[in-house]
mmCIF file of C-alpha atoms in Angstrom:
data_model
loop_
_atom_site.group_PDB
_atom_site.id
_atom_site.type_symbol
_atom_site.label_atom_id
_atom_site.label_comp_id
_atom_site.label_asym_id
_atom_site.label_seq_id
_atom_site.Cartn_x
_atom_site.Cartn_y
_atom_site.Cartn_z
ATOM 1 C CA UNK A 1 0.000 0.000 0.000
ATOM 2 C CA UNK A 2 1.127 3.409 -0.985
ATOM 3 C CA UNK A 3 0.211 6.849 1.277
ATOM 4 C CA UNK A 4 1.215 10.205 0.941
ATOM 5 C CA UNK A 5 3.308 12.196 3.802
ATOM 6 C CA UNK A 6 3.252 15.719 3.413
ATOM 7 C CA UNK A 7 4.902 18.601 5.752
ATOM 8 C CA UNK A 8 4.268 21.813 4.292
ATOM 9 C CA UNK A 9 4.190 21.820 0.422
ATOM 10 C CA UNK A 10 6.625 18.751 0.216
ATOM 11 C CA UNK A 11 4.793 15.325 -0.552
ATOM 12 C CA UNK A 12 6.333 11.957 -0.503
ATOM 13 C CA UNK A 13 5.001 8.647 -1.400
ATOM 14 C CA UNK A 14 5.938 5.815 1.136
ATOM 15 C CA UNK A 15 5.354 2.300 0.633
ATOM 16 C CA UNK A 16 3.819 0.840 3.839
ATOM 17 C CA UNK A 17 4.958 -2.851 4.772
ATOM 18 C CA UNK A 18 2.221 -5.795 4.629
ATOM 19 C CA UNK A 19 3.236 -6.378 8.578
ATOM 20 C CA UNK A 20 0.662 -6.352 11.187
ATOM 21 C CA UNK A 21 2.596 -3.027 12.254
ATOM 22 C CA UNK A 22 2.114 -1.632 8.955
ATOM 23 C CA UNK A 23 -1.348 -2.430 8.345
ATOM 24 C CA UNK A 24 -2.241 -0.780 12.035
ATOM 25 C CA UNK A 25 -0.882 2.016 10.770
ATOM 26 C CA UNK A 26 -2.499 2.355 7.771
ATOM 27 C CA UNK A 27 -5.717 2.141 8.859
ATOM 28 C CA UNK A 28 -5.709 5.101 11.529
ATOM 29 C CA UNK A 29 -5.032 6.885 8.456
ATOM 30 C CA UNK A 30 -5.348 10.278 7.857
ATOM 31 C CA UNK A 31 -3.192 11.011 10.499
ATOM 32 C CA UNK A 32 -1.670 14.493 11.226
ATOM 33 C CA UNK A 33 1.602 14.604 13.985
ATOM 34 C CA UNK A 34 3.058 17.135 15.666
ATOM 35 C CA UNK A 35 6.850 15.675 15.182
ATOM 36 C CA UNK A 36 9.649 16.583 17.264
ATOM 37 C CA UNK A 37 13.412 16.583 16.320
ATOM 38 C CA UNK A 38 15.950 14.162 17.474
ATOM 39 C CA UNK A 39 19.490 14.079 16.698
ATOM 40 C CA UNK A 40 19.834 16.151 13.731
ATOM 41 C CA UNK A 41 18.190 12.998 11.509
ATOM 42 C CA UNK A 42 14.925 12.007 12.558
ATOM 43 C CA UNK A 43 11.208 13.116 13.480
ATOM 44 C CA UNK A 44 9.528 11.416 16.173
ATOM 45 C CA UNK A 45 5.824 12.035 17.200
ATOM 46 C CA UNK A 46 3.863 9.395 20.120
ATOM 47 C CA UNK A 47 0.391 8.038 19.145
ATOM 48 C CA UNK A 48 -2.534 8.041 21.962
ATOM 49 C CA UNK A 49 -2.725 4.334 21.047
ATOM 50 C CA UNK A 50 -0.067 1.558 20.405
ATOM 51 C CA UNK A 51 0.411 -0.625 17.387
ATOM 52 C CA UNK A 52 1.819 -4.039 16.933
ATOM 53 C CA UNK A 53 4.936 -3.633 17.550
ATOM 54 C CA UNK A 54 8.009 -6.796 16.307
ATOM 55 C CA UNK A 55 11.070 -5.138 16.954
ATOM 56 C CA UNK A 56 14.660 -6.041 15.464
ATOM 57 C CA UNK A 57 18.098 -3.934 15.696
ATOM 58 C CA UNK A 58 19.149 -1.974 12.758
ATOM 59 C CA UNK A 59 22.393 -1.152 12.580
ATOM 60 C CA UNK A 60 22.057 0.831 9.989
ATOM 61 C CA UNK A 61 18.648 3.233 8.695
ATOM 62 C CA UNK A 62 18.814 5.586 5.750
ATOM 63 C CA UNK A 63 16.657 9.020 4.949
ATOM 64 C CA UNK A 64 13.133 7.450 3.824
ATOM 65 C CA UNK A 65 13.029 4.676 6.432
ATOM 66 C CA UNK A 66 9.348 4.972 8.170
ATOM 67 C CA UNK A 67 9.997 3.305 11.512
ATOM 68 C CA UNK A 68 8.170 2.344 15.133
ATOM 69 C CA UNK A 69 9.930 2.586 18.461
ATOM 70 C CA UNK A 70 8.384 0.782 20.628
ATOM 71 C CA UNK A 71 4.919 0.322 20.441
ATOM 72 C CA UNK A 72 3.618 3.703 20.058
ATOM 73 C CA UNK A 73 6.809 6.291 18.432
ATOM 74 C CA UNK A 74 6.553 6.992 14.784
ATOM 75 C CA UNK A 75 9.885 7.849 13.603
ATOM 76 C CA UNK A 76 10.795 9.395 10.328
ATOM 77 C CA UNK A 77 14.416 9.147 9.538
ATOM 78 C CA UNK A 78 15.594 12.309 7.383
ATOM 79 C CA UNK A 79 19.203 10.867 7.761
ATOM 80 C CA UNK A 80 21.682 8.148 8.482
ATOM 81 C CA UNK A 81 20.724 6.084 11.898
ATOM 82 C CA UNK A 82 21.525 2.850 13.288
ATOM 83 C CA UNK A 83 21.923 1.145 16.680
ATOM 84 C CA UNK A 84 18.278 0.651 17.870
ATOM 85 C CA UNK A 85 15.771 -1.413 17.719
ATOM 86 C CA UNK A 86 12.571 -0.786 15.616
ATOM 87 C CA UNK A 87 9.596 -2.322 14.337
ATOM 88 C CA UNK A 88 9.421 -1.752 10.349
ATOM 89 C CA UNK A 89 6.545 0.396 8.797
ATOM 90 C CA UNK A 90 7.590 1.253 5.575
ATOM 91 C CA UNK A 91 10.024 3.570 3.187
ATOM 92 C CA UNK A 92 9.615 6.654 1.307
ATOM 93 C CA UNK A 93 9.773 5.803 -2.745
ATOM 94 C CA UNK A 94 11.815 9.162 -3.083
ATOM 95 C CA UNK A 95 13.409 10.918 -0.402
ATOM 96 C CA UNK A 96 14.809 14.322 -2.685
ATOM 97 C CA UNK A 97 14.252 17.180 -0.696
ATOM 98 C CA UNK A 98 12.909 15.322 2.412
ATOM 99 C CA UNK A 99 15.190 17.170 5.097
ATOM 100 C CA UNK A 100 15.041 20.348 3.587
ATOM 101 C CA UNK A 101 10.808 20.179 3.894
ATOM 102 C CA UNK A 102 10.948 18.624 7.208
ATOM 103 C CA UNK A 103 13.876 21.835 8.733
ATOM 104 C CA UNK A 104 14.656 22.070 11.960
ATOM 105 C CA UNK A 105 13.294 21.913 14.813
ATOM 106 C CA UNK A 106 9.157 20.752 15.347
ATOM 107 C CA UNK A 107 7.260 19.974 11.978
ATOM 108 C CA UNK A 108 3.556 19.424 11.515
ATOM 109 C CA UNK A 109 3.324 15.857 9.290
ATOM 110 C CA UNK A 110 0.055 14.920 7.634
ATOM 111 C CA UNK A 111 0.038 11.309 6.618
ATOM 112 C CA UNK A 112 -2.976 9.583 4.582
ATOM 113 C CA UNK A 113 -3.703 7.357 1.900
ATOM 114 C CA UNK A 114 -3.861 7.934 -1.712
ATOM 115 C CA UNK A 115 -7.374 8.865 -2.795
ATOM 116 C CA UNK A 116 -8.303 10.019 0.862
#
């Protein structure tokens, strides 16, 4: 399944995964966070309610990679990562331009499906 992620005028397409995680998320779709800044490559935003979670350690995450921590932290990396554990939900198809429309700092992210 493909949705759109948009933070300001920027939209990306992600691909979500066909995981039990994934699918969770997909269906609370639309979904608009509030997403903080961590680390100078990554956007994390809590969700009132947890998802499936089936957590493995990546040593390594690239800019695109659409990722749970824990059971209820949506993380969107913007730039290299590695050395926790999360739970796969999917990956941006294109990530040109991604850290540049997410900035610094707290950015409001408006996910949803195609169509919606």
């Amino acid at each position: 399944m493909k949705i759109r992620i948009t933070s300001g005028h920027a939209a990306f397409t992600a691909e979500i995964d066909e995981s039990a995680a994934g699918r969770a998320f997909a269906e609370r779709l639309p979904l608009t966070l509030d997403m903080s800044e961590l680390n100078g490559n990554e956007k994390y935003a809590r969700l009132a309610k947890p998802l499936p979670s089936a957590a493995r350690h990546c040593a390594r995450l690239e800019a695109g990679d659409l990722m749970l921590y824990g059971a209820d932290c949506v993380v969107l990396f913007y730039g290299r990562a590695g050395g926790y554990s999360y739970t796969r939900l999917g990956r941006l198809v294109q990530t040109g331009g991604l850290a540049e429309a997410l900035g610094k700092g707290g950015v409001r992210v408006v996910f949803e499906r195609f169509g919606a």
